[in-house]
Each structure stands twice: as structure tokens, then as C-alpha cells.
Short mmCIF file of C-alpha atoms in Angstrom, two decimals:
data_model
loop_
_atom_site.label_atom_id
_atom_site.label_comp_id
_atom_site.label_asym_id
_atom_site.label_seq_id
_atom_site.Cartn_x
_atom_site.Cartn_y
_atom_site.Cartn_z
CA UNK A 1 0.00 0.00 0.00
CA UNK A 2 1.65 3.20 -1.10
CA UNK A 3 0.50 6.56 0.06
CA UNK A 4 -0.21 8.77 -2.93
CA UNK A 5 1.74 11.95 -3.45
CA UNK A 6 -0.06 15.25 -3.06
CA UNK A 7 0.99 18.79 -3.92
CA UNK A 8 3.00 19.22 -0.71
CA UNK A 9 5.27 16.33 -1.76
CA UNK A 10 5.52 17.65 -5.32
CA UNK A 11 6.51 21.11 -4.15
CA UNK A 12 9.16 19.62 -1.86
CA UNK A 13 10.51 17.49 -4.72
CA UNK A 14 10.63 20.42 -7.15
CA UNK A 15 12.59 22.44 -4.65
CA UNK A 16 15.00 19.54 -4.17
CA UNK A 17 15.39 19.30 -7.92
CA UNK A 18 16.30 22.94 -8.32
CA UNK A 19 18.67 23.03 -5.36
CA UNK A 20 20.24 19.57 -5.49
CA UNK A 21 21.09 19.67 -1.82
CA UNK A 22 19.68 21.44 1.23
CA UNK A 23 20.65 21.27 4.90
CA UNK A 24 18.53 19.75 7.63
CA UNK A 25 17.03 22.96 8.95
CA UNK A 26 16.18 24.10 5.45
CA UNK A 27 14.47 20.77 4.89
CA UNK A 28 12.41 21.26 8.05
CA UNK A 29 11.35 24.76 7.05
CA UNK A 30 10.57 23.55 3.55
CA UNK A 31 8.49 20.65 4.87
CA UNK A 32 6.39 23.10 6.89
CA UNK A 33 6.07 25.50 3.97
CA UNK A 34 5.00 22.80 1.51
CA UNK A 35 2.36 21.38 3.86
CA UNK A 36 0.94 24.82 4.58
CA UNK A 37 0.92 25.79 0.89
CA UNK A 38 -1.03 22.66 0.05
CA UNK A 39 -3.31 23.03 3.05
CA UNK A 40 -2.48 19.63 4.47
CA UNK A 41 -1.71 18.54 7.98
CA UNK A 42 1.81 19.32 9.13
CA UNK A 43 3.62 17.60 11.94
CA UNK A 44 7.15 18.56 12.69
CA UNK A 45 8.43 15.08 13.51
CA UNK A 46 7.21 13.51 10.28
CA UNK A 47 9.83 14.83 7.85
CA UNK A 48 11.41 11.45 7.18
CA UNK A 49 8.03 9.84 6.67
CA UNK A 50 7.10 12.66 4.29
CA UNK A 51 10.28 12.13 2.27
CA UNK A 52 9.71 8.39 2.22
CA UNK A 53 6.42 8.90 0.35
CA UNK A 54 8.30 10.87 -2.30
CA UNK A 55 11.03 8.24 -2.47
CA UNK A 56 8.60 5.41 -3.10
CA UNK A 57 7.30 7.27 -6.14
CA UNK A 58 10.77 8.29 -7.28
CA UNK A 59 12.09 4.76 -7.16
CA UNK A 60 10.88 3.71 -10.63
CA UNK A 61 12.72 6.79 -11.97
CA UNK A 62 15.96 5.70 -10.28
CA UNK A 63 16.02 8.82 -8.16
CA UNK A 64 16.16 9.14 -4.39
CA UNK A 65 16.24 11.79 -1.69
CA UNK A 66 19.08 10.71 0.57
CA UNK A 67 20.09 11.91 3.99
CA UNK A 68 23.77 12.49 4.58
CA UNK A 69 26.29 14.34 6.68
CA UNK A 70 28.65 17.14 5.75
CA UNK A 71 32.28 16.39 6.45
CA UNK A 72 32.86 20.09 7.06
CA UNK A 73 30.33 20.97 9.70
CA UNK A 74 28.89 17.60 10.71
CA UNK A 75 25.39 18.84 9.90
CA UNK A 76 22.74 16.76 8.25
CA UNK A 77 21.87 17.35 4.61
CA UNK A 78 19.31 16.06 2.16
CA UNK A 79 20.28 15.55 -1.45
CA UNK A 80 18.42 14.37 -4.50
CA UNK A 81 20.58 11.65 -5.98
CA UNK A 82 20.40 9.78 -9.21
CA UNK A 83 20.76 6.02 -8.97
CA UNK A 84 20.43 5.32 -12.67
CA UNK A 85 24.13 5.32 -13.35
CA UNK A 86 26.43 5.53 -10.42
CA UNK A 87 29.22 6.80 -12.56
CA UNK A 88 30.64 10.22 -13.24
CA UNK A 89 28.93 9.97 -16.60
CA UNK A 90 26.08 11.58 -14.69
CA UNK A 91 27.98 14.83 -14.97
CA UNK A 92 28.65 14.24 -18.63
CA UNK A 93 26.21 16.62 -20.22
CA UNK A 94 27.86 19.51 -18.40
CA UNK A 95 31.49 18.57 -18.94
CA UNK A 96 33.85 17.68 -21.74
CA UNK A 97 35.66 14.32 -21.81
CA UNK A 98 38.95 15.68 -20.54
CA UNK A 99 37.17 17.55 -17.75
CA UNK A 100 35.57 14.30 -16.64
CA UNK A 101 38.94 12.56 -16.82
CA UNK A 102 40.35 15.28 -14.60
CA UNK A 103 37.52 14.72 -12.13
CA UNK A 104 38.30 11.00 -11.99
CA UNK A 105 41.95 11.84 -11.31
CA UNK A 106 40.90 14.14 -8.50
CA UNK A 107 38.80 11.33 -7.02
CA UNK A 108 41.88 9.07 -7.25
CA UNK A 109 43.96 11.63 -5.39
CA UNK A 110 41.32 12.09 -2.71
CA UNK A 111 40.78 8.36 -2.23
CA UNK A 112 44.51 7.72 -1.93
CA UNK A 113 45.13 10.62 0.45
CA UNK A 114 45.08 10.27 4.22
CA UNK A 115 42.90 13.25 4.92
CA UNK A 116 40.53 13.27 1.97
CA UNK A 117 41.96 16.23 0.11
CA UNK A 118 43.93 16.85 -3.06
CA UNK A 119 46.30 19.82 -3.37
CA UNK A 120 45.89 22.22 -6.24
CA UNK A 121 49.51 21.54 -7.26
CA UNK A 122 48.86 17.83 -7.66
CA UNK A 123 45.66 18.50 -9.58
CA UNK A 124 47.39 20.96 -11.91
CA UNK A 125 49.98 18.30 -12.67
CA UNK A 126 47.19 15.86 -13.54
CA UNK A 127 45.84 18.27 -16.11
CA UNK A 128 49.11 17.92 -17.96
CA UNK A 129 48.89 14.13 -18.08
CA UNK A 130 45.37 13.59 -19.36
CA UNK A 131 44.93 10.97 -22.07
CA UNK A 132 41.88 12.48 -23.74
CA UNK A 133 43.16 16.03 -24.21
CA UNK A 134 45.70 17.83 -22.08
CA UNK A 135 44.63 20.86 -20.10
CA UNK A 136 46.86 23.88 -19.67
CA UNK A 137 47.38 25.17 -16.14
CA UNK A 138 45.03 28.06 -16.74
CA UNK A 139 42.36 25.76 -18.19
CA UNK A 140 42.69 23.34 -15.30
CA UNK A 141 42.13 26.22 -12.90
CA UNK A 142 38.98 27.19 -14.78
CA UNK A 143 37.66 23.64 -14.73
CA UNK A 144 38.38 23.43 -11.00
CA UNK A 145 36.39 26.60 -10.45
CA UNK A 146 33.54 25.11 -12.39
CA UNK A 147 33.61 21.96 -10.23
CA UNK A 148 33.47 24.13 -7.11
CA UNK A 149 30.75 26.38 -8.49
CA UNK A 150 28.64 23.40 -9.45
CA UNK A 151 29.06 21.97 -5.95
CA UNK A 152 31.07 18.89 -6.87
CA UNK A 153 34.19 20.00 -4.99
CA UNK A 154 34.94 22.30 -2.11
CA UNK A 155 38.13 24.31 -1.78
CA UNK A 156 39.95 25.51 1.31
CA UNK A 157 43.43 27.08 1.23
CA UNK A 158 44.33 25.43 -2.07
CA UNK A 159 43.19 22.00 -0.90
CA UNK A 160 40.27 20.42 -2.72
CA UNK A 161 37.87 17.91 -1.22
CA UNK A 162 34.71 16.17 -2.38
CA UNK A 163 31.54 18.08 -1.58
CA UNK A 164 28.76 16.59 0.53
CA UNK A 165 26.59 16.26 -2.51
CA UNK A 166 29.34 14.59 -4.49
CA UNK A 167 29.93 12.02 -1.75
CA UNK A 168 26.21 11.31 -1.44
CA UNK A 169 25.85 10.79 -5.18
CA UNK A 170 29.09 8.95 -5.82
CA UNK A 171 29.42 6.84 -2.68
CA UNK A 172 28.41 3.56 -4.30
CA UNK A 173 30.50 4.20 -7.38
CA UNK A 174 33.59 5.00 -5.34
CA UNK A 175 33.16 1.98 -3.07
CA UNK A 176 33.15 -0.23 -6.13
CA UNK A 177 36.07 1.57 -7.70
CA UNK A 178 38.38 2.01 -4.71
CA UNK A 179 37.20 -0.86 -2.48
CA UNK A 180 39.64 -1.12 0.45
CA UNK A 181 40.77 2.47 0.12
CA UNK A 182 37.32 3.58 1.21
CA UNK A 183 36.67 3.40 4.95
CA UNK A 184 33.85 4.40 7.21
CA UNK A 185 34.12 6.72 10.17
CA UNK A 186 34.64 4.83 13.43
CA UNK A 187 32.13 7.05 15.22
CA UNK A 188 29.22 7.52 12.83
CA UNK A 189 29.86 4.65 10.40
CA UNK A 190 29.41 6.91 7.37
CA UNK A 191 31.94 6.92 4.51
CA UNK A 192 34.89 9.12 5.50
CA UNK A 193 37.18 11.24 3.33
CA UNK A 194 38.09 14.36 5.23
CA UNK A 195 39.18 12.76 8.47
CA UNK A 196 41.91 11.96 10.95
CA UNK A 197 43.48 8.52 11.00
CA UNK A 198 44.90 6.49 13.88
CA UNK A 199 48.64 6.21 13.32
CA UNK A 200 48.92 2.73 14.76
CA UNK A 201 49.54 0.68 11.58
CA UNK A 202 47.53 -2.26 12.96
CA UNK A 203 44.57 -0.02 13.65
CA UNK A 204 44.30 2.90 11.21
CA UNK A 205 40.68 3.77 11.97
CA UNK A 206 39.28 6.98 10.56
CA UNK A 207 37.14 9.64 12.14
CA UNK A 208 35.45 12.62 10.50
CA UNK A 209 36.72 15.95 11.81
CA UNK A 210 33.37 16.92 13.35
CA UNK A 211 33.17 13.42 14.88
CA UNK A 212 36.71 13.81 16.31
CA UNK A 213 35.70 17.16 17.79
CA UNK A 214 32.60 15.74 19.38
CA UNK A 215 34.25 12.52 20.58
CA UNK A 216 37.25 14.13 22.24
CA UNK A 217 35.43 17.16 23.58
CA UNK A 218 36.79 18.10 26.98
CA UNK A 219 39.48 15.39 27.01
CA UNK A 220 43.01 16.61 27.46
CA UNK A 221 44.62 13.25 26.72
CA UNK A 222 42.89 11.77 23.65
CA UNK A 223 43.29 8.08 22.80
CA UNK A 224 42.10 6.07 19.82
CA UNK A 225 38.64 4.67 20.55
CA UNK A 226 39.58 1.38 18.86
CA UNK A 227 43.18 0.53 19.94
CA UNK A 228 43.67 3.03 22.77
CA UNK A 229 46.89 4.34 21.21
CA UNK A 230 47.61 8.06 21.78
CA UNK A 231 45.71 10.25 19.26
CA UNK A 232 48.47 12.46 17.83
CA UNK A 233 46.36 14.89 15.80
CA UNK A 234 45.18 18.33 16.68
CA UNK A 235 41.61 18.17 17.92
CA UNK A 236 39.46 20.50 15.81
CA UNK A 237 37.10 23.01 17.37
CA UNK A 238 33.56 21.82 17.63
CA UNK A 239 31.26 23.32 15.08
CA UNK A 240 28.38 25.23 16.55
CA UNK A 241 25.33 24.88 14.37
CA UNK A 242 23.96 28.30 13.59
CA UNK A 243 20.65 29.17 15.13
CA UNK A 244 19.09 29.50 11.74
CA UNK A 245 20.49 27.94 8.61
CA UNK A 246 17.73 29.00 6.33
CA UNK A 247 18.40 31.60 3.72
CA UNK A 248 16.72 34.94 4.07
CA UNK A 249 13.42 34.69 2.32
CA UNK A 250 13.57 36.22 -1.08
CA UNK A 251 11.60 39.11 -2.36
CA UNK A 252 8.22 38.40 -3.76
CA UNK A 253 8.28 36.26 -6.88
CA UNK A 254 12.03 35.98 -6.82
CA UNK A 255 12.56 38.95 -9.00
CA UNK A 256 15.60 39.79 -6.96
CA UNK A 257 18.65 38.25 -8.53
CA UNK A 258 20.28 35.54 -6.55
CA UNK A 259 23.02 33.41 -7.87
CA UNK A 260 22.76 29.75 -7.11
CA UNK A 261 24.92 27.33 -8.99
CA UNK A 262 23.03 24.62 -10.75
CA UNK A 263 24.11 21.60 -12.66
CA UNK A 264 22.88 18.21 -11.73
CA UNK A 265 21.01 16.86 -14.65
CA UNK A 266 17.84 16.21 -12.78
CA UNK A 267 17.81 19.64 -11.29
CA UNK A 268 15.50 22.14 -12.75
CA UNK A 269 16.44 25.62 -13.54
CA UNK A 270 14.16 28.57 -13.42
CA UNK A 271 10.56 27.71 -13.40
CA UNK A 272 7.69 30.14 -13.25
CA UNK A 273 9.00 33.60 -12.92
CA UNK B 1 1.35 5.95 -52.63
CA UNK B 2 0.44 3.40 -50.02
CA UNK B 3 2.65 5.27 -47.64
CA UNK B 4 0.70 8.45 -48.10
CA UNK B 5 -2.55 6.66 -47.47
CA UNK B 6 -1.35 5.26 -44.21
CA UNK B 7 -0.09 8.64 -43.18
CA UNK B 8 -3.38 10.32 -43.71
CA UNK B 9 -5.15 7.50 -41.94
CA UNK B 10 -3.17 7.96 -38.77
CA UNK B 11 -4.16 10.53 -36.19
CA UNK B 12 -0.85 12.30 -36.32
CA UNK B 13 -0.06 14.75 -39.02
CA UNK B 14 3.18 14.18 -40.80
CA UNK B 15 5.55 17.12 -40.75
CA UNK B 16 5.22 19.41 -43.69
CA UNK B 17 7.63 18.90 -46.54
CA UNK B 18 9.69 21.98 -45.93
CA UNK B 19 10.35 20.98 -42.34
CA UNK B 20 11.23 17.45 -43.24
CA UNK B 21 13.74 18.81 -45.68
CA UNK B 22 15.37 21.08 -43.13
CA UNK B 23 15.47 18.67 -40.24
CA UNK B 24 16.51 15.24 -41.33
CA UNK B 25 15.73 13.84 -37.88
CA UNK B 26 12.10 14.13 -38.72
CA UNK B 27 12.45 11.09 -40.89
CA UNK B 28 12.25 9.16 -37.65
CA UNK B 29 9.10 11.02 -36.91
CA UNK B 30 7.51 9.93 -40.13
CA UNK B 31 8.26 6.27 -39.60
CA UNK B 32 6.55 5.97 -36.29
CA UNK B 33 3.38 7.65 -37.38
CA UNK B 34 3.06 4.94 -40.00
CA UNK B 35 2.65 2.11 -37.55
CA UNK B 36 -0.45 0.02 -37.89
CA UNK B 37 -2.47 -1.11 -34.91
CA UNK B 38 -1.31 -4.70 -35.42
CA UNK B 39 2.30 -3.55 -35.21
CA UNK B 40 1.55 -1.76 -31.97
CA UNK B 41 -0.24 -4.83 -30.64
CA UNK B 42 2.67 -7.06 -31.52
CA UNK B 43 5.09 -4.67 -29.81
CA UNK B 44 2.98 -4.64 -26.65
CA UNK B 45 3.31 -8.40 -26.49
CA UNK B 46 7.02 -8.51 -27.20
CA UNK B 47 8.24 -6.17 -24.43
CA UNK B 48 8.03 -7.05 -20.76
CA UNK B 49 6.48 -4.60 -18.27
CA UNK B 50 9.93 -4.19 -16.68
CA UNK B 51 11.40 -3.13 -20.01
CA UNK B 52 8.64 -0.62 -20.52
CA UNK B 53 9.07 0.76 -16.97
CA UNK B 54 12.73 1.27 -17.71
CA UNK B 55 11.96 3.13 -20.93
CA UNK B 56 9.47 5.39 -19.16
CA UNK B 57 12.16 6.25 -16.59
CA UNK B 58 14.68 6.97 -19.35
CA UNK B 59 12.31 9.31 -21.16
CA UNK B 60 11.51 11.13 -17.90
CA UNK B 61 15.22 11.63 -17.21
CA UNK B 62 15.89 12.71 -20.78
CA UNK B 63 13.14 15.33 -20.67
CA UNK B 64 14.33 16.62 -17.27
CA UNK B 65 17.87 17.02 -18.58
CA UNK B 66 16.73 18.88 -21.69
CA UNK B 67 14.44 21.05 -19.63
CA UNK B 68 17.36 22.14 -17.47
CA UNK B 69 18.59 24.29 -20.27
CA UNK B 70 15.07 25.27 -21.19
CA UNK B 71 15.56 23.79 -24.62
CA UNK B 72 12.25 22.74 -26.15
CA UNK B 73 12.16 18.97 -26.60
CA UNK B 74 11.45 17.49 -30.02
CA UNK B 75 9.54 14.28 -30.37
CA UNK B 76 12.01 13.18 -33.02
CA UNK B 77 14.85 13.51 -30.48
CA UNK B 78 13.01 11.47 -27.85
CA UNK B 79 12.41 8.80 -30.47
CA UNK B 80 15.97 8.80 -31.76
CA UNK B 81 17.89 9.02 -28.48
CA UNK B 82 15.69 7.17 -26.01
CA UNK B 83 12.76 5.26 -27.49
CA UNK B 84 14.82 3.66 -30.27
CA UNK B 85 13.60 0.12 -30.97
CA UNK B 86 10.55 0.67 -28.74
CA UNK B 87 9.10 2.95 -31.40
CA UNK B 88 5.90 1.00 -31.72
CA UNK B 89 5.28 1.65 -28.03
CA UNK B 90 5.79 5.40 -28.30
CA UNK B 91 2.21 6.40 -27.51
CA UNK B 92 1.94 4.03 -24.56
CA UNK B 93 5.26 5.15 -23.13
CA UNK B 94 4.52 8.86 -23.54
CA UNK B 95 1.14 8.48 -21.87
CA UNK B 96 2.89 7.07 -18.82
CA UNK B 97 5.61 9.72 -18.98
CA UNK B 98 2.97 12.46 -18.88
CA UNK B 99 1.21 10.78 -15.98
CA UNK B 100 4.50 10.51 -14.07
CA UNK B 101 5.30 14.17 -14.61
CA UNK B 102 1.89 15.21 -13.29
CA UNK B 103 1.54 12.78 -10.40
CA UNK B 104 5.11 12.69 -9.10
CA UNK B 105 6.69 15.98 -10.14
CA UNK B 106 3.72 18.35 -10.43
CA UNK B 107 4.87 19.23 -13.94
CA UNK B 108 3.10 19.11 -17.25
CA UNK B 109 4.50 18.12 -20.61
CA UNK B 110 2.91 20.54 -23.05
CA UNK B 111 3.05 20.32 -26.83
CA UNK B 112 3.79 23.83 -28.05
CA UNK B 113 4.00 23.01 -31.72
CA UNK B 114 1.64 20.36 -32.98
CA UNK B 115 3.12 20.43 -36.46
CA UNK B 116 6.69 19.52 -35.63
CA UNK B 117 5.83 18.01 -32.22
CA UNK B 118 7.82 20.12 -29.82
CA UNK B 119 7.27 19.95 -26.08
CA UNK B 120 8.14 21.99 -23.02
CA UNK B 121 7.68 21.25 -19.32
CA UNK B 122 5.55 23.66 -17.38
CA UNK B 123 4.84 23.82 -13.68
CA UNK B 124 1.45 22.92 -12.30
CA UNK B 125 2.32 24.34 -8.88
CA UNK B 126 2.07 28.02 -8.24
CA UNK B 127 5.21 29.80 -7.17
CA UNK B 128 4.65 31.31 -3.72
CA UNK B 129 6.22 34.24 -1.91
CA UNK B 130 8.36 33.60 1.12
CA UNK B 131 9.62 30.17 0.27
CA UNK B 132 12.15 29.05 2.89
CA UNK B 133 14.25 27.50 0.15
CA UNK B 134 13.72 28.85 -3.31
CA UNK B 135 11.92 26.52 -5.66
CA UNK B 136 13.46 28.53 -8.47
CA UNK B 137 17.22 28.98 -8.26
CA UNK B 138 17.01 32.25 -10.09
CA UNK B 139 19.78 33.29 -12.29
CA UNK B 140 19.97 37.08 -12.61
CA UNK B 141 19.11 36.52 -16.26
CA UNK B 142 15.54 35.78 -15.36
CA UNK B 143 15.24 39.07 -13.49
CA UNK B 144 16.06 40.76 -16.77
CA UNK B 145 13.62 38.55 -18.65
CA UNK B 146 10.86 39.34 -16.19
CA UNK B 147 11.48 43.04 -16.74
CA UNK B 148 11.24 42.67 -20.51
CA UNK B 149 8.06 40.59 -20.25
CA UNK B 150 6.56 43.28 -18.01
CA UNK B 151 7.35 46.00 -20.52
CA UNK B 152 5.77 44.00 -23.35
CA UNK B 153 2.68 43.19 -21.32
CA UNK B 154 2.16 46.74 -20.07
CA UNK B 155 2.58 48.08 -23.61
CA UNK B 156 -0.24 45.92 -24.86
CA UNK B 157 1.50 42.71 -25.90
CA UNK B 158 3.91 43.84 -28.58
CA UNK B 159 6.79 46.34 -28.57
CA UNK B 160 9.42 47.46 -31.01
CA UNK B 161 12.92 46.15 -30.41
CA UNK B 162 14.29 49.69 -30.01
CA UNK B 163 11.92 50.38 -27.14
CA UNK B 164 13.25 47.38 -25.21
CA UNK B 165 16.86 48.46 -25.72
CA UNK B 166 16.06 52.02 -24.62
CA UNK B 167 14.27 50.77 -21.55
CA UNK B 168 17.23 48.57 -20.65
CA UNK B 169 19.63 51.46 -21.07
CA UNK B 170 17.63 53.31 -18.42
CA UNK B 171 18.34 50.37 -16.14
CA UNK B 172 22.03 50.75 -17.04
CA UNK B 173 22.09 47.57 -19.09
CA UNK B 174 23.53 48.59 -22.42
CA UNK B 175 22.82 45.99 -25.10
CA UNK B 176 25.86 47.22 -27.01
CA UNK B 177 28.27 46.47 -24.19
CA UNK B 178 29.31 43.32 -22.43
CA UNK B 179 27.51 43.09 -19.09
CA UNK B 180 29.09 41.62 -15.96
CA UNK B 181 26.13 39.37 -15.19
CA UNK B 182 24.45 38.91 -18.54
CA UNK B 183 27.42 38.76 -20.90
CA UNK B 184 26.32 39.54 -24.43
CA UNK B 185 22.96 41.15 -23.62
CA UNK B 186 21.75 41.37 -27.18
CA UNK B 187 22.45 37.70 -27.78
CA UNK B 188 20.80 36.70 -24.51
CA UNK B 189 17.59 38.53 -25.38
CA UNK B 190 17.29 37.90 -29.10
CA UNK B 191 18.77 34.41 -29.15
CA UNK B 192 18.66 32.54 -25.84
CA UNK B 193 15.30 33.83 -24.57
CA UNK B 194 13.82 33.33 -28.02
CA UNK B 195 15.17 29.79 -28.32
CA UNK B 196 13.81 28.98 -24.88
CA UNK B 197 10.42 30.25 -26.09
CA UNK B 198 10.19 32.99 -23.50
CA UNK B 199 10.20 35.67 -26.20
CA UNK B 200 9.19 35.84 -29.80
CA UNK B 201 10.91 38.16 -32.21
CA UNK B 202 9.52 39.03 -35.63
CA UNK B 203 10.39 41.41 -38.40
CA UNK B 204 7.97 44.27 -38.86
CA UNK B 205 6.88 44.15 -42.50
CA UNK B 206 7.70 47.00 -44.88
CA UNK B 207 10.29 48.64 -42.69
CA UNK B 208 13.45 50.14 -44.06
CA UNK B 209 15.82 49.95 -42.31
CA UNK B 210 14.54 46.62 -40.98
CA UNK B 211 12.82 46.79 -37.60
CA UNK B 212 11.86 44.00 -35.25
CA UNK B 213 9.23 43.59 -32.56
CA UNK B 214 8.96 41.45 -29.43
CA UNK B 215 6.06 39.44 -28.09
CA UNK B 216 5.67 36.92 -25.29
CA UNK B 217 6.78 33.42 -26.29
CA UNK B 218 4.80 30.25 -25.64
CA UNK B 219 6.78 29.32 -22.54
CA UNK B 220 6.14 32.73 -20.98
CA UNK B 221 2.42 32.38 -21.70
CA UNK B 222 2.40 29.01 -19.93
CA UNK B 223 4.68 29.80 -17.02
CA UNK B 224 4.35 33.45 -16.11
CA UNK B 225 1.30 34.60 -14.21
CA UNK B 226 0.06 37.86 -15.70
CA UNK B 227 -1.93 38.54 -12.56
CA UNK B 228 1.18 38.30 -10.37
CA UNK B 229 3.12 40.40 -12.85
CA UNK B 230 0.49 43.12 -12.70
CA UNK B 231 0.54 43.03 -8.91
CA UNK B 232 4.30 43.55 -8.90
CA UNK B 233 4.10 46.39 -11.41
CA UNK B 234 1.32 47.88 -9.28
CA UNK B 235 3.57 47.74 -6.22
CA UNK B 236 6.41 49.38 -8.12
CA UNK B 237 4.24 52.27 -9.26
CA UNK B 238 2.21 52.31 -6.06
CA UNK B 239 -0.91 51.99 -8.11
CA UNK B 240 -3.93 49.69 -7.97
CA UNK B 241 -3.63 46.91 -10.61
CA UNK B 242 -7.29 47.55 -11.49
CA UNK B 243 -6.34 50.95 -12.85
CA UNK B 244 -4.79 49.31 -15.91
CA UNK B 245 -8.15 48.19 -17.22
CA UNK B 246 -7.07 46.36 -20.34
CA UNK B 247 -4.13 44.58 -18.68
CA UNK B 248 -6.26 43.65 -15.71
CA UNK B 249 -8.90 42.13 -17.94
CA UNK B 250 -6.31 40.15 -19.87
CA UNK B 251 -4.66 38.92 -16.67
CA UNK B 252 -7.98 37.78 -15.27
CA UNK B 253 -8.82 36.00 -18.51
CA UNK B 254 -5.43 34.26 -18.58
CA UNK B 255 -5.89 33.20 -14.97
CA UNK B 256 -9.34 31.77 -15.73
CA UNK B 257 -8.12 29.80 -18.74
CA UNK B 258 -5.30 28.25 -16.73
CA UNK B 259 -7.66 26.78 -14.15
#
């Protein structure tokens, strides 16, 4: 017995399609908004149930709204992911062959790294060694910017990492591709890229930075939760979730310009002005 | 000869000769309008429900991808790139695709050109103020488009090209110069917006030098609420929307026909 979708679900889905990914508090506000707009009953604690109804109907289309965690702030996010092909070919309509090859190389670098990042220097060198068509330094920089703008990568101090949305979409693909190189976080059991690693070679567990911060909070003498070896890394500051994550509501009818990057194939660009 | 007979017997009109000559893809289009009911019946028996489900999903994804760039979708392209050997099942598959768009996504696949079979996706849900997360990730481009549509509507539905450029200059968007946000403004307005069916541009007959005029395109007619537009213009001018009698009447009529 499947519950039918009504306009509240459709509005939620359309918003997911145009944004690709939203954070947990945005999802809550959106849930409320969609129920009120459609004049249906709203209960705060039913968000996951609400999304499940959408997911059941999305399943035949090989699409899914998935819940995930950001490796930067440890917050929860919801992303609309495409299960049809779990390959980077998903990005293909937006990128040229050599750009896709570069992206695969970046994924290689990230998967092989200890902390889930790839330096811009290493990436620039990759651009020079592409088989499909070499990229000049300048071109590689432009492509990198495009990846960041389209929310596939994030950049901090010249270090690139996979965005939350990228990880949520590509998780299965990367597990198949990199197998043992991919490990889950010891604390939250979610796939971990940007993380700290236990330096005991027999242990080597990984923990997300926000998970490390939470786990070792208030401990002056941190030890590995698995092997009890001393934890030699600097403990990051705990992220304080902002009181309100939602964007300021836009002017009536969205006539005010706002720039939001958009790529994912299933995302919809401007609709109804 | 026999071919022509079958063509005229089918419900679908074949593309006119001139179009077929220009767009060779339409050859595909011709072949699947020729199918007889026995062929369709045979096809229904030869594909499994799972295969058909898969095709429906592929068409839905294909249309969503095309719609991202606001490119109108041609039936011939759906047939050539997705339907392929399922051609006999085209009508069945498209019926389910339309149902999926309406029931799951709240969107409607609308045929905007019944001669060459071109479709666009329009939204069945009304855009609302104060969305916590925007349903429309607006590119600044669409702010510009909205302004142009407003000018055309307030001027009675059709305006000369020069008027639009002059109006934009007042907003410090010079169509002759490269704009930081819009790039080549002239190209955006006369090419991209026209291709996306937001605007229509036509030559004014008997003009020398040649002059052009703008109208609303089919997509704008389907997607943009004239009533809302009038309300916004009213707010800008601090004037009651009713005071524009003709525009108000047209907006009300458009609203009524969309219900």
C-alpha cells in the first residue's frame, strides 16, 4: 500500500530538484512551507516519513532523496541523488571528456590521500597528463572553479575535497572503484574522506573531523577509541550549528537576482518567474 | 502511394515537406506515425512490463535534462535518443511519462507546436512568496527577462525592439556592451530567450531599415502569471492593478483559462 503523493510532496521534490542539496534545517522549514501551501496537515516530527512517500514514487525513476552528513560541519543534509548510473557519466552533459577525466583523477587523489583532500599543485599536474586532451594550467584552474561552483568540490586554502553532494551521489561508485581504500568513520559509520586517521599501523581507523571534535570534547589526553593508542592529531574546534540555517526569504516572486549554482542533470532551472 | 494513405489515416499529421527537408531527424518522426495497430499490438506483447518501466524512466530523465537548459524537446529527439527500438510503443510510453510528470513531479508536458511536435515542461504548482528555500534557483538573467516581459505586457503585448533596448539602457544595461552578469545582452535577449520560447521576435513588414518587434513566447504564456506580474508592477508604481483596465482584464482572462 503506497501513500499517494499530493501537492506538498511535489513542491518539496521540485525544490529539491532545483537546489540539489539542502541542509537539515532548510528541509524542516521547507516541509512546513509545503504542507501549509497545500493546506495539508503538518507535523514537525514527520519529515522522514514525508520524504519516504516521495522516495517510493521516485524509485521507478531511479532517483532518491538521501540523507547524509557534511564532512565540514557535521550537519545533516538532504540531497536528491540519481541512482540510474552511479558513474561520473552523470555529470557528462555539463562537462567535456577531458574535464571528466580530470575529475576522476581528483577522485583518485582524494581516495589515496590520508585526509581526503587533493592539493591544487597535484591536480594541476594531472591536467598535464590527461589521455583524452591535455589541459593547460590556466584551463585546469577554470575547470576546478567550475567543479566548485557546481558543488562537486569544495576548496579551502588550495586543498580540494569532495563536496557533501558529491559524496552522497558517488558513494556507491567510489566503493566499487576504490574498495579497500574507502573506509567508514569509526564514530558515525558513514563513509569518510576528510578525516583523521589512527597512526597505529595495525589499527588505522578513521574519524570525520566533526566526529573527532565531538568525541574528544573536553578530554586533554585523547586516545584512539579502537586501539587506545595516543591520538596524535590536533583536535578540531567543535562546530556550533547556527541558530538558523535558512536563507533569508527572497523578495516576492524571486525577481531579486540571486546566484545559485546549478548543474545536476535532474535539477530544474528557473521555473515560473 | 500506399505510404501516403497510411499517413493520412493515422491521427498524427506528418511534418510538412519543408520541415522534413530542413530537419533530417524528422524522418524518424515519419516512420513511427506509420505504424499500424497490429504492429503496436505485436510490440505490446514482445516487451516485458519491466522493459517498458525502464523506458518510461529513461524518457523522464531525458526530458528533465533537456528542460534544465530550457531547450524545447522534439519528439524526433526522444524517439531517436531514447525510445529507439521501442518505437511502436511510443504512444503508450509517452502516456505514462505524462502521468508521471503530473503525479510525481507536479509538472506538465505541453506540446507547443503540434506540427513539428515540440514539447516543453511547465509547472502545475504556483510559485509562492516567502519560500524558505527557493523553488526557483534564479539566475539574474531571469530578473532581466521578467522586466522585458513586463514592458511588453504593459505596452499591450507587442513592442518594437528599439523600445526594449532604450528601456534597458535606463536600467544601465547597455545591449551594445558586455555586461558583468548577462554577458552579451543582445544575444541573450534575441537568441537565448527566443530559443527557450520565453520571447518571440519578428520582423515588422515594410520597414526600411529593418525593424523587429517582441512578443511573449509560448513558454512565458504558460509559465508566467500575468496577474502576479500586474501586482508587482502595481507595487512598483504604487498603483492599484485595477487601474490598468485592459491589462487587468487580460490577466484575469489568462488566470481563468489556466484553471
